[in-house]
Amino acid sequence: MRVKVFLEKENAHKSMEIPKDHTIESLLKRMKINPQTVIVSRNGEVVTEQEILDDKDELKIFSVKLGG
Amino acid sequence: MPDSRFERQLLVFGKSRQRRLAKSRIAIIGCGGLGSVAAQYLAMAGVGFLKLIDSDNVELSNLNRQFFSHSDLGKPKVSCLKDRLEQLNPETKIEAVKEKITEKNCVQTIRDCDVILDCLDNLEIRLVLSDACESLGKPLVHGSIQGLSGQQITLLKGSGYLRKIFRNKLPTKGKIPVLGPAPGFIGSLQAMEAIKLITGFGKPNTRLLVFDGERNSVEYVNIKR
């Protein structure tokens, strides 16, 4: 399966090959990103790390911002 | 207050909505980069009552982004902001609360307000505030910033509030880098959201707005119900 990933921190778009039943958590681990530091959207919706990915999903990974 | 004071916004939404603003009570939790901006726009718009909550005093490092001056250094933020707001609009009543929000005092502190602005700078207290708003069914106007970027969402009853977005996230350690216009932008949006909620004019932003000022992008992300 193939997914498109946008990483806000690097302003970079990537296309990634992933196995079936890959979760967001697995993808983040592969990308060496701590899930506790990011908010992930899948096809325009905020999702949890347990979400299972589908072919052609579009993911965006935003840094958590907490300043005020 | 003569109509001419609000002439330009009466052209936007009319007198009956202006009267709603005059009767409204808004709590601003955190009076730093976000809160000091939002509070000023709300006072200028004719909000009836603003409750300012912040336990900090003004420090030199605040002055690149928070609307305080050198003569305010060392003084409580809530007192300095109160003075400023009273000059901007003497008819807006201001209550300055120099306290830290905790699980014990949060519900009681915000209970008498119609809309709550989350202008805090740490995750733990943001979640305390969010939980309190959820228990009371109060709308929560969340804003946050870092660098040249920011996020904003308005959370209403039934939305799941901030735990839907910040589930299992790490608090930021150390000083957060911030350029002044970032909280200026997000704080202004928060004021606009509060005005929309009170007046009923315009639609609240119930998606997560992600603004990146460095790369010039704006995204709206849905939150699953």
Tab-separated table of C-alpha atoms in Angstrom:
chain	number	residue	atom	x	y	z
A	1	MET	CA	0.000	0.000	0.000
A	2	ARG	CA	1.113	3.552	-0.541
A	3	VAL	CA	0.309	6.626	1.559
A	4	LYS	CA	1.136	10.319	1.137
A	5	VAL	CA	2.602	12.034	4.165
A	6	PHE	CA	3.123	15.736	4.821
A	7	LEU	CA	5.491	16.536	7.669
A	8	GLU	CA	4.916	20.097	8.896
A	9	LYS	CA	8.236	20.344	10.702
A	10	GLU	CA	10.166	19.811	7.480
A	11	ASN	CA	7.564	21.234	5.107
A	12	ALA	CA	8.083	18.008	3.207
A	13	HIS	CA	5.743	15.724	1.271
A	14	LYS	CA	6.639	12.047	1.045
A	15	SER	CA	5.113	8.989	-0.530
A	16	MET	CA	5.635	5.901	1.611
A	17	GLU	CA	5.159	2.214	0.965
A	18	ILE	CA	3.538	0.525	3.973
A	19	PRO	CA	2.343	-3.010	4.790
A	20	LYS	CA	-1.332	-3.895	5.241
A	21	ASP	CA	-2.809	-3.097	8.679
A	22	HIS	CA	-0.074	-0.573	9.390
A	23	THR	CA	-1.119	1.858	12.125
A	24	ILE	CA	-0.295	5.529	12.516
A	25	GLU	CA	1.821	4.524	15.493
A	26	SER	CA	3.871	2.122	13.366
A	27	LEU	CA	4.361	4.776	10.712
A	28	LEU	CA	5.510	7.346	13.232
A	29	LYS	CA	7.904	4.840	14.740
A	30	ARG	CA	9.366	4.221	11.299
A	31	MET	CA	9.759	7.952	10.794
A	32	LYS	CA	11.375	8.206	14.262
A	33	ILE	CA	8.660	10.591	15.459
A	34	ASN	CA	7.364	10.460	19.037
A	35	PRO	CA	3.540	10.249	18.789
A	36	GLN	CA	3.246	12.326	21.955
A	37	THR	CA	4.723	15.345	20.175
A	38	VAL	CA	2.466	15.428	17.119
A	39	ILE	CA	-1.151	15.651	15.983
A	40	VAL	CA	-1.897	13.517	12.937
A	41	SER	CA	-4.672	14.014	10.428
A	42	ARG	CA	-5.792	11.267	8.081
A	43	ASN	CA	-7.696	12.459	5.019
A	44	GLY	CA	-8.475	15.738	6.754
A	45	GLU	CA	-9.461	14.390	10.169
A	46	VAL	CA	-7.548	14.220	13.454
A	47	VAL	CA	-6.973	10.574	14.354
A	48	THR	CA	-5.386	8.535	17.128
A	49	GLU	CA	-2.203	6.527	16.750
A	50	GLN	CA	-4.204	3.307	16.751
A	51	GLU	CA	-5.857	4.171	13.445
A	52	ILE	CA	-5.189	1.576	10.751
A	53	LEU	CA	-4.087	3.015	7.436
A	54	ASP	CA	-5.542	2.377	3.988
A	55	ASP	CA	-4.067	2.539	0.518
A	56	LYS	CA	-3.858	6.137	-0.815
A	57	ASP	CA	-4.437	7.738	2.575
A	58	GLU	CA	-3.215	11.311	2.907
A	59	LEU	CA	-1.612	12.033	6.238
A	60	LYS	CA	-0.451	15.284	7.740
A	61	ILE	CA	1.769	15.376	10.805
A	62	PHE	CA	1.617	18.608	12.793
A	63	SER	CA	3.730	19.491	15.819
A	64	VAL	CA	1.824	19.968	19.051
A	65	LYS	CA	1.859	23.673	19.914
A	66	LEU	CA	1.258	24.643	23.505
A	67	GLY	CA	2.548	28.193	23.867
A	68	GLY	CA	0.326	31.055	24.915
B	1	MET	CA	-21.892	54.427	25.259
B	2	PRO	CA	-22.845	56.279	22.058
B	3	ASP	CA	-23.549	54.139	18.995
B	4	SER	CA	-20.766	55.907	17.136
B	5	ARG	CA	-18.266	54.055	19.338
B	6	PHE	CA	-19.342	50.819	17.677
B	7	GLU	CA	-20.521	52.283	14.394
B	8	ARG	CA	-18.377	50.076	12.200
B	9	GLN	CA	-19.387	46.796	13.837
B	10	LEU	CA	-23.050	47.777	13.966
B	11	LEU	CA	-22.742	47.793	10.182
B	12	VAL	CA	-21.555	44.190	10.473
B	13	PHE	CA	-24.177	42.687	12.740
B	14	GLY	CA	-26.643	45.300	14.009
B	15	LYS	CA	-27.779	46.725	17.356
B	16	SER	CA	-29.449	43.680	18.897
B	17	ARG	CA	-26.199	41.701	18.579
B	18	GLN	CA	-24.291	44.624	20.062
B	19	ARG	CA	-26.637	44.481	23.047
B	20	ARG	CA	-25.801	40.785	23.469
B	21	LEU	CA	-22.115	41.697	23.621
B	22	ALA	CA	-22.841	44.334	26.251
B	23	LYS	CA	-24.505	41.711	28.445
B	24	SER	CA	-21.845	39.034	27.888
B	25	ARG	CA	-19.345	37.685	30.400
B	26	ILE	CA	-16.093	36.253	29.084
B	27	ALA	CA	-13.259	34.599	31.019
B	28	ILE	CA	-9.709	34.862	29.695
B	29	ILE	CA	-7.460	32.229	31.242
B	30	GLY	CA	-3.872	33.335	30.678
B	31	CYS	CA	-3.040	36.987	30.071
B	32	GLY	CA	0.167	36.614	28.071
B	33	GLY	CA	0.655	36.660	24.329
B	34	LEU	CA	-2.792	35.308	23.462
B	35	GLY	CA	-4.810	36.665	26.349
B	36	SER	CA	-3.471	40.226	26.302
B	37	VAL	CA	-4.422	40.516	22.623
B	38	ALA	CA	-7.825	38.836	22.861
B	39	ALA	CA	-8.801	40.906	25.896
B	40	GLN	CA	-8.153	44.187	24.111
B	41	TYR	CA	-10.267	43.309	21.098
B	42	LEU	CA	-13.063	42.110	23.339
B	43	ALA	CA	-13.049	45.287	25.420
B	44	MET	CA	-12.974	47.412	22.261
B	45	ALA	CA	-15.893	45.434	20.854
B	46	GLY	CA	-18.038	46.302	23.878
B	47	VAL	CA	-18.101	43.049	25.860
B	48	GLY	CA	-19.867	43.710	29.168
B	49	PHE	CA	-17.598	41.818	31.533
B	50	LEU	CA	-14.126	40.327	31.275
B	51	LYS	CA	-12.633	38.084	33.928
B	52	LEU	CA	-8.846	37.990	33.619
B	53	ILE	CA	-7.055	35.081	35.253
B	54	ASP	CA	-3.262	34.791	35.468
B	55	SER	CA	-0.897	34.262	38.395
B	56	ASP	CA	2.191	35.817	36.795
B	57	ASN	CA	3.887	39.188	36.987
B	58	VAL	CA	5.161	40.994	33.901
B	59	GLU	CA	8.740	40.051	32.963
B	60	LEU	CA	11.136	41.619	30.490
B	61	SER	CA	11.056	38.577	28.200
B	62	ASN	CA	7.278	39.019	27.834
B	63	LEU	CA	7.615	42.341	26.046
B	64	ASN	CA	8.292	41.040	22.529
B	65	ARG	CA	4.709	39.792	22.313
B	66	GLN	CA	2.561	40.651	25.306
B	67	PHE	CA	0.832	44.011	25.434
B	68	PHE	CA	2.572	45.391	28.489
B	69	SER	CA	5.119	48.173	28.830
B	70	HIS	CA	8.372	48.710	30.705
B	71	SER	CA	6.529	50.492	33.497
B	72	ASP	CA	4.540	47.267	34.105
B	73	LEU	CA	7.622	45.167	34.868
B	74	GLY	CA	7.245	43.254	38.136
B	75	LYS	CA	3.532	44.011	38.427
B	76	PRO	CA	0.714	41.442	38.156
B	77	LYS	CA	-0.318	40.901	34.537
B	78	VAL	CA	-3.997	40.926	35.422
B	79	SER	CA	-3.724	44.344	37.126
B	80	CYS	CA	-1.776	45.913	34.258
B	81	LEU	CA	-4.151	44.494	31.675
B	82	LYS	CA	-7.166	45.650	33.690
B	83	ASP	CA	-5.803	49.202	33.705
B	84	ARG	CA	-5.230	49.092	29.965
B	85	LEU	CA	-8.659	47.662	29.189
B	86	GLU	CA	-10.400	50.254	31.347
B	87	GLN	CA	-8.754	52.931	29.252
B	88	LEU	CA	-9.790	51.233	26.019
B	89	ASN	CA	-13.413	50.916	27.090
B	90	PRO	CA	-14.469	52.309	30.481
B	91	GLU	CA	-17.852	50.569	30.189
B	92	THR	CA	-16.420	47.055	30.139
B	93	LYS	CA	-16.310	45.738	33.702
B	94	ILE	CA	-13.067	43.956	34.473
B	95	GLU	CA	-12.333	41.493	37.259
B	96	ALA	CA	-8.624	40.769	37.733
B	97	VAL	CA	-7.906	37.402	39.360
B	98	LYS	CA	-4.257	36.819	40.257
B	99	GLU	CA	-4.498	33.068	40.768
B	100	LYS	CA	-3.318	29.838	39.252
B	101	ILE	CA	-6.067	27.689	37.786
B	102	THR	CA	-6.175	24.264	39.428
B	103	GLU	CA	-8.520	21.304	39.493
B	104	LYS	CA	-9.887	22.613	42.791
B	105	ASN	CA	-10.779	26.160	41.702
B	106	CYS	CA	-11.410	25.927	37.956
B	107	VAL	CA	-15.134	25.175	37.849
B	108	GLN	CA	-15.914	27.822	40.450
B	109	THR	CA	-13.745	30.401	38.654
B	110	ILE	CA	-15.372	30.066	35.252
B	111	ARG	CA	-18.889	29.116	36.226
B	112	ASP	CA	-20.273	32.672	35.996
B	113	CYS	CA	-18.979	33.325	32.469
B	114	ASP	CA	-20.606	32.605	29.110
B	115	VAL	CA	-17.509	31.902	27.033
B	116	ILE	CA	-14.071	30.761	28.143
B	117	LEU	CA	-10.822	31.598	26.322
B	118	ASP	CA	-7.929	29.178	26.722
B	119	CYS	CA	-4.898	31.451	26.433
B	120	LEU	CA	-2.685	29.273	28.635
B	121	ASP	CA	0.859	28.103	27.989
B	122	ASN	CA	0.903	24.583	29.359
B	123	LEU	CA	-0.866	21.338	28.565
B	124	GLU	CA	-1.718	20.240	32.085
B	125	ILE	CA	-3.771	23.318	32.969
B	126	ARG	CA	-5.309	23.479	29.496
B	127	LEU	CA	-6.736	20.014	30.121
B	128	VAL	CA	-8.003	21.040	33.576
B	129	LEU	CA	-9.750	23.998	31.972
B	130	SER	CA	-11.116	21.868	29.159
B	131	ASP	CA	-12.512	19.313	31.588
B	132	ALA	CA	-14.172	22.095	33.594
B	133	CYS	CA	-15.760	23.574	30.467
B	134	GLU	CA	-16.960	20.143	29.446
B	135	SER	CA	-18.545	19.512	32.850
B	136	LEU	CA	-20.307	22.885	32.689
B	137	GLY	CA	-21.168	22.664	28.984
B	138	LYS	CA	-19.416	26.004	28.361
B	139	PRO	CA	-17.875	26.878	24.987
B	140	LEU	CA	-14.070	26.840	25.078
B	141	VAL	CA	-12.115	28.965	22.620
B	142	HIS	CA	-8.694	27.321	22.450
B	143	GLY	CA	-5.568	28.925	21.028
B	144	SER	CA	-1.906	27.948	21.073
B	145	ILE	CA	1.289	29.109	19.421
B	146	GLN	CA	4.909	28.312	18.747
B	147	GLY	CA	7.417	30.198	16.622
B	148	LEU	CA	5.546	31.835	13.779
B	149	SER	CA	2.736	29.296	13.950
B	150	GLY	CA	-0.410	28.593	15.856
B	151	GLN	CA	-3.564	26.584	16.238
B	152	GLN	CA	-7.126	27.541	17.072
B	153	ILE	CA	-10.361	25.654	17.625
B	154	THR	CA	-13.665	26.429	19.340
B	155	LEU	CA	-15.002	23.516	21.370
B	156	LEU	CA	-18.706	23.217	22.074
B	157	LYS	CA	-20.830	20.907	24.180
B	158	GLY	CA	-20.584	17.345	22.911
B	159	SER	CA	-17.320	17.888	21.048
B	160	GLY	CA	-15.106	15.955	23.448
B	161	TYR	CA	-13.146	19.151	24.048
B	162	LEU	CA	-9.354	19.167	24.173
B	163	ARG	CA	-8.878	15.541	25.167
B	164	LYS	CA	-10.008	14.642	21.640
B	165	ILE	CA	-6.996	16.476	20.247
B	166	PHE	CA	-4.364	16.362	22.966
B	167	ARG	CA	-4.915	12.782	24.096
B	168	ASN	CA	-1.679	11.415	25.483
B	169	LYS	CA	0.531	14.309	24.422
B	170	LEU	CA	3.726	15.458	26.091
B	171	PRO	CA	3.935	18.870	27.708
B	172	THR	CA	6.553	21.154	26.151
B	173	LYS	CA	9.722	21.478	28.190
B	174	GLY	CA	11.695	24.688	28.481
B	175	LYS	CA	11.043	28.071	26.917
B	176	ILE	CA	8.769	28.105	23.885
B	177	PRO	CA	10.088	30.219	20.995
B	178	VAL	CA	7.551	32.856	19.919
B	179	LEU	CA	7.461	35.751	17.479
B	180	GLY	CA	4.963	38.429	18.538
B	181	PRO	CA	2.620	38.393	15.551
B	182	ALA	CA	1.884	34.677	16.065
B	183	PRO	CA	-0.054	35.176	19.331
B	184	GLY	CA	-1.281	38.440	17.844
B	185	PHE	CA	-2.943	36.500	15.046
B	186	ILE	CA	-4.262	33.595	17.100
B	187	GLY	CA	-5.342	35.829	20.006
B	188	SER	CA	-7.277	37.992	17.546
B	189	LEU	CA	-8.973	34.892	16.161
B	190	GLN	CA	-9.929	33.884	19.685
B	191	ALA	CA	-11.539	37.277	20.265
B	192	MET	CA	-13.420	36.924	16.986
B	193	GLU	CA	-14.631	33.453	17.979
B	194	ALA	CA	-15.898	34.751	21.314
B	195	ILE	CA	-17.765	37.562	19.557
B	196	LYS	CA	-19.321	35.101	17.101
B	197	LEU	CA	-20.471	32.870	19.951
B	198	ILE	CA	-22.018	35.716	21.920
B	199	THR	CA	-23.670	37.503	19.008
B	200	GLY	CA	-24.654	34.426	17.013
B	201	PHE	CA	-23.212	36.146	13.939
B	202	GLY	CA	-20.925	33.907	11.883
B	203	LYS	CA	-20.083	30.267	12.408
B	204	PRO	CA	-17.738	29.187	15.218
B	205	ASN	CA	-14.564	27.499	14.030
B	206	THR	CA	-15.077	23.924	15.215
B	207	ARG	CA	-12.253	22.502	13.121
B	208	LEU	CA	-8.595	22.660	14.130
B	209	LEU	CA	-7.041	25.617	12.333
B	210	VAL	CA	-3.308	25.042	11.852
B	211	PHE	CA	-1.513	28.201	10.773
B	212	ASP	CA	2.124	28.170	9.697
B	213	GLY	CA	3.501	31.703	9.338
B	214	GLU	CA	6.943	30.489	8.341
B	215	ARG	CA	5.699	28.529	5.349
B	216	ASN	CA	2.551	30.546	4.667
B	217	SER	CA	0.022	27.805	5.014
B	218	VAL	CA	-3.369	27.441	6.634
B	219	GLU	CA	-5.034	24.062	7.186
B	220	TYR	CA	-8.397	23.219	8.643
B	221	VAL	CA	-8.552	19.720	10.116
B	222	ASN	CA	-11.786	18.034	11.156
B	223	ILE	CA	-12.223	16.500	14.596
B	224	LYS	CA	-14.053	13.176	14.665
B	225	ARG	CA	-17.202	13.317	16.791
